[in-house]
Steps between C-alpha positions, in 0.01 A plus 500: 500500500857615438801275525610688809202365696438136397198341672585211729304246295707571189845446649510129411366566152758768440781268599371180342757287319388188309569182707675329208745789481566468873576129455747574219662786696471444879695820564199697374314391813737712708465787255125482545526499878729802490249684281220403739683657795498841331144466368355395836680779685361759258152352516490502880646850522248654260193309612227748592432856392614825653818373667774747582842453344649414839237232557571344159875499576450330836271234357738433211795445732291276727403283202857458372710199606657578835874567495726672756591866463185634335626810325193725520308622804145637486300700753261207541791261551664736749175524697474120514860469622433757771188312610691172527788669680265644760332165553812286524771750588693551820420784739652827382785502755600141422480560125731802535742293710494217242581753230824586681624138497732536202652820640584323827624173348868401508695658215806347340815701450567352155299352219460118520698272271337316212223589256222726621259760372420834659187701569434843649213592728452777759861612488649152547696294249412128530732221386301183418659161443458314173311272480227537760497874553599484870610840635865464597589864559349843561695819436374855567556726201570794731838342583760492224596148395783405266266290285284807428787744461558383146130519416420842646548833328450866599150619423342800670130578500420740218416854621145624465445660155365826635677728253347322200142581610523811718356724228184286493455499880535866591141497633545188712482534880712298747496475879848507665557218749578738787161668440324163515670433833389842626137441398510131613237436230437568133331843486263604225655727237314810622663479845849387388686830485850365432446295184792507255422565132686299235779242511869570555833315493646414839151416630342159539142490371257241636167419333268333754247252360233410756139408559257760627369362830203740504312676220587844642829434681752244371687471831248570780725410797836597346632142484624539142682822588675333794619207290622720214688737731676228697581300185666795327693608810625145560600468134698826518677369813578180312641702209729695737620177666582340161676814373719512809589128504545449125608847402285785372612456138572125506247324271281214610617153391244286314516131401307451173548122514334495846170653381660847494525512877721749691821365652683649796398822678173613342171653600149461369426630151346811659804558724733462200288747303521752787876450515544566128243777457527692829809418707745525210343831396527677838776318695861403448728248668570746780145618572342152491702390805329730759154387383599131521668541839190676632293206380740254663456675837123466474525149356345358183314255723308789655395611151394149399306444823319830459411417141371158607247678725421784262126435508498568877680836474190722512596857418849379400624604844759219522632583153532869588690407818734277300573778251578741786797269569599507129532869413752433220256260332200732503608729211525191278132421562400833345628360170245218496182621325178298511208491253179388672181567305293636791770756577639579155179515291200731563211310659128551431330738502745670264504846347531522118871574541543202734304279262742587221799415721329175604448385140851600391640302793305190397653527154853518644481212752742291297757780504456543876586133551778517243661796680488325836495162667167331567413397857204260515299483825350153501255332734214323320666375180178404323340837574813695406537326162124515452507880494568651161728783613703275732544238229612765251748647748641156589536411131658836417752454780637189329590702190580842648659435840880498492598131496143389428437417867266723700536513878218319677379558856248265657276730702408219737864453603813694592636781288826309463443131414753265662736351242507547125157469337439228240290548189216317672519722809515818297235370257700620201437169326125544547512849352706369207248222438210743534649689205474185287123496551458876444696477173258236367200715591642800317582291191144361494369856513731683260628236255199268472231757601302242695388730783476860612757657726247503784443126451876442492547670838209299644640166376837593647327530837603865549284745696498878458379763745394734218385398151663813359844355585471233229671697216802574721517148640468334162758728339736416785446125456576529129822686573645239739314193375775279355593236762851366538365149466536186703561150374290214631486130419123553482530758223272432202689485170301580186571620147773361276839368609729547195778244448789507248422302186817308411359361174386151393235483772745567783459771766717598795317484831565551872526158663196391707687552828627844400537742791651844477807598696736795535872533573591549866587864441159563343650606167385388157725425201382791287654784302326838482452595137280808529203678652138506392228716650249223550307640797210565265449124486397505868363853528129437542430868559669587170302224330177652633597851387596385148210262441226619271151511650361291215789253486400137490614225739875429497639204308557220752648249254803340672688446171528737205713522190606771256491427125853491361629677188469333163874496444750326723606746771849513647389651833478237778148396593381546858236349729376711793392290800303699758499357854236665716346462842141458381309496171398865536864601538596275210246670273616845617868424428431318173298792365791732586752267329294493182462880499875553559628215284696735274685651797598154624615397152718811469654448844594135438540512120257215448170438324221394736308217336297363791405551862341312786400548861506274804314600817623366836230616741541435876145627567282441189207713615467721192349446158651213295433588134700197382517269802684212330859382460700330230859483379592616152821448301650825375768555238691830524861617490474712818274473805398793719338431840300803620341568839568630849856442618403232752306302240764505226777405745316219678269202449336488154702793362820339622403162352436661159837677511669173583354289222565777246860535617552123481349505151800720408273796426537855634273551802423861598294623796318833533400603855211744463518624860856630449595789276880484483703200384184290482581324170734209576631200311542166674863390474506194726299244694221692671413211734824334614446166667140468380394204277597553138283535194414211272429443131150364440458298181167438331322815613170436325212736571563548872236512772278785615415536869149649494537677837877543515742335741623579847864603496590194710380282209623712210814324383380152596177514302524777240576248223405142413786294634486220248765601252869449565689761699877533516 
C-alpha cells in the first residue's frame, strides 16, 4: 500500500507520538491533531477502489474541517447543492424577485464615513462597516463615482487575433449570422451554400460549444439556433448603444482594485469585443449615429424583451420583423461568423475528401477557438462537463478566449440574462476547478505512468461518442492542461518547506498566525531583472514528446543538493524553492529545474547548490509519491522561488519570499507561466500588514507530518513550538 492511500486502521499508528513526549511538550498534541485532519481526509477520500477523480475530490472536501468560502467546487458538490436548492428553494418567480433586491435597494450618494471594506458582486460595489460587516452602501459600477475615478484606468478589450492564425485556418468554414437568421436553424454543411472560408479582420468569429441533444441532430427543434441568433443580435445592439453614448473610440474604464470591473458606460465583454473588432473597423463617429438613432426609435427594451423570449420565436419570425425596422444594423450582422460543428464540419457518412477535412478540423479546434470567442450553450451542467469534447472546449476557452471569459448562455432561460452574471451563474469557477482535476489525471498518466490514457479519461468521468476521437481529445487536453490554480484553506501541503538557516541553531520562520496580504493597488514590491523561458517547466506535452520510452520513474525527492567544488568559490550560492499546485506538478517543475540548472545559473550569476519543492494541493486526488511534510533549514546566499505566477506571488510562495527578504538575503521569483519580464527580485515587504516573521532558536531535528498538513494549519503546526521565538 502506497503512502498516498493509507488504510484507515493505520492512521493512528502513523501519527503516534509517545505519551511521555506529549507530557513534556503539550503543544505536540495540537500538532498531532492537525496531522490527523489531513490523514483522515485522505483516508476517507481514497477509501474504495475504482473511484473517479471527481468523487475523490468531493469526499476529501467533505472530510476536511468545515470553514466558510470553500475554494474548490466539484461536479458532485454542485449536484448536491442543486438538489438542496430544489428541495428548500423558493419558487422560480420569487427567487428571481429576491435576486433583484440589491438592485432595488436605496443607494447612497456618497461613501459613508469611517472605516469600511468593499466587495464587488454582480456589478455592484458594496461598502461594509468594520467591524461586523454590515452593508452600509451599494453603488452601481455603471455610474461614475468620484471614489472610483482615481482607481479606474482605460482598458479596451483586446481584438481577436485573427491575423496571427489565418494561414492555418484557410480551410475552416463559418456561418454568417444573417444566414443563420434566414435558415432559422443550423443547417448541415451539405445544404449550407453560403459558408465563408477562413478568418478575416473586421469580422467577429464565434465558436459555439454545445451538447448534441440527439445522436443524429444536435438541435432537433432549433432552440439552440434561436438563442444564438437573438443573443448575438442583442449584443450587437448593445455595442452600438455603448459606442454612441461613450464614443466610438473612447476606451472602456476598468477598476483593477474592484476585481477589474468596468466603471461607467460599458457593455458586456461580448458587446465590447464587437465594438472594438467590428464597429471601429467599419464605422466612424459620423456613421455610428444613424445606426444608434435607428435603435433608439425601436427601443433597446424591445430588443431585450425579444431576447428574453427567444426560445418561443419559432422560425425566428419576430427577430426578422425586428431587423426589418433596423436596416442600418443588418449589414453589421453579416460580419459575425459562427462556427457550429454540425454546420461547419462534414457529417457522417463522409466521402474520403470530407473525411480528410473532418480530421484536419479536429486537429485545429484550438486555433478555431483562439481566432474567435467561445459561446457556451449550457443546460445540464453535469452532462455538459461529463462529455469529453464539451469539457475540452470549455477548458480551451479559458486559455484562448480574449479576456479568458467565454460567453455562456443557459438554454433553459432567456438569451439575455437579466443583470451581470456572477462566476457562480456563469459556472466559470466550476470550469476552472474542473481543470484542477483534469491536470492531476494527466500527470498521473504521463509523469508517473500509473494508467493508460483510456483509463485516465474514464477516471475523469468523460464520455466520448466515438473511440477514435481519443487521440485528438487527449492531445487537446495536453495542450491546454495547465490550470490557473485556486487557493483553498483545505489545500494539502506536502514536501519540504525550506527556511533560512541563520546559524547557531536559529532559523527564520513565518509566525504561526501568518496570513498573506497585498497592497490595495494589487502591486508587489518587485524589480524586473530579466526574462527566462520557463514554459518548459509546465509543458506536459513537451515533457511527453521529449521523454524516452525506456526512461525510469521521475525523481520525487522533495530536497536535493549539488556537490560543491573542492576549492572555495566566489560565486554566490543559490537555493531553488519550487512551489507547485500538486506533487505531480512539483516533480514536473523540479525535473525541469535540474535539467536547466546551468541556464538559471548563467541568468542570475549564481551557483545552485540545493533545491526543494512544496506542493499546495487544493484537490489532492492524484498520486502522492512523497505524501509527507517537514521543514528544513537551508543555507544559501540567494533564494529563487519558482512556480506559476499566482503561486509565487501568494500564500506559501509569498511567505518564503518574505522570510528570505527579512533574512537580508536576495529573494528572486521566476513565474513559469510568463515569458517576458518573469524574473523579478523582491525589494520590499511582500505582505504589508500581515504578521511578521520570527527567529526560532533551538531548531533540533524538526517534526515530520506523515500525511502533510492542511493549509489552514500550516504555519501553526509546521514546527515544534517549544523553543523560544522572537
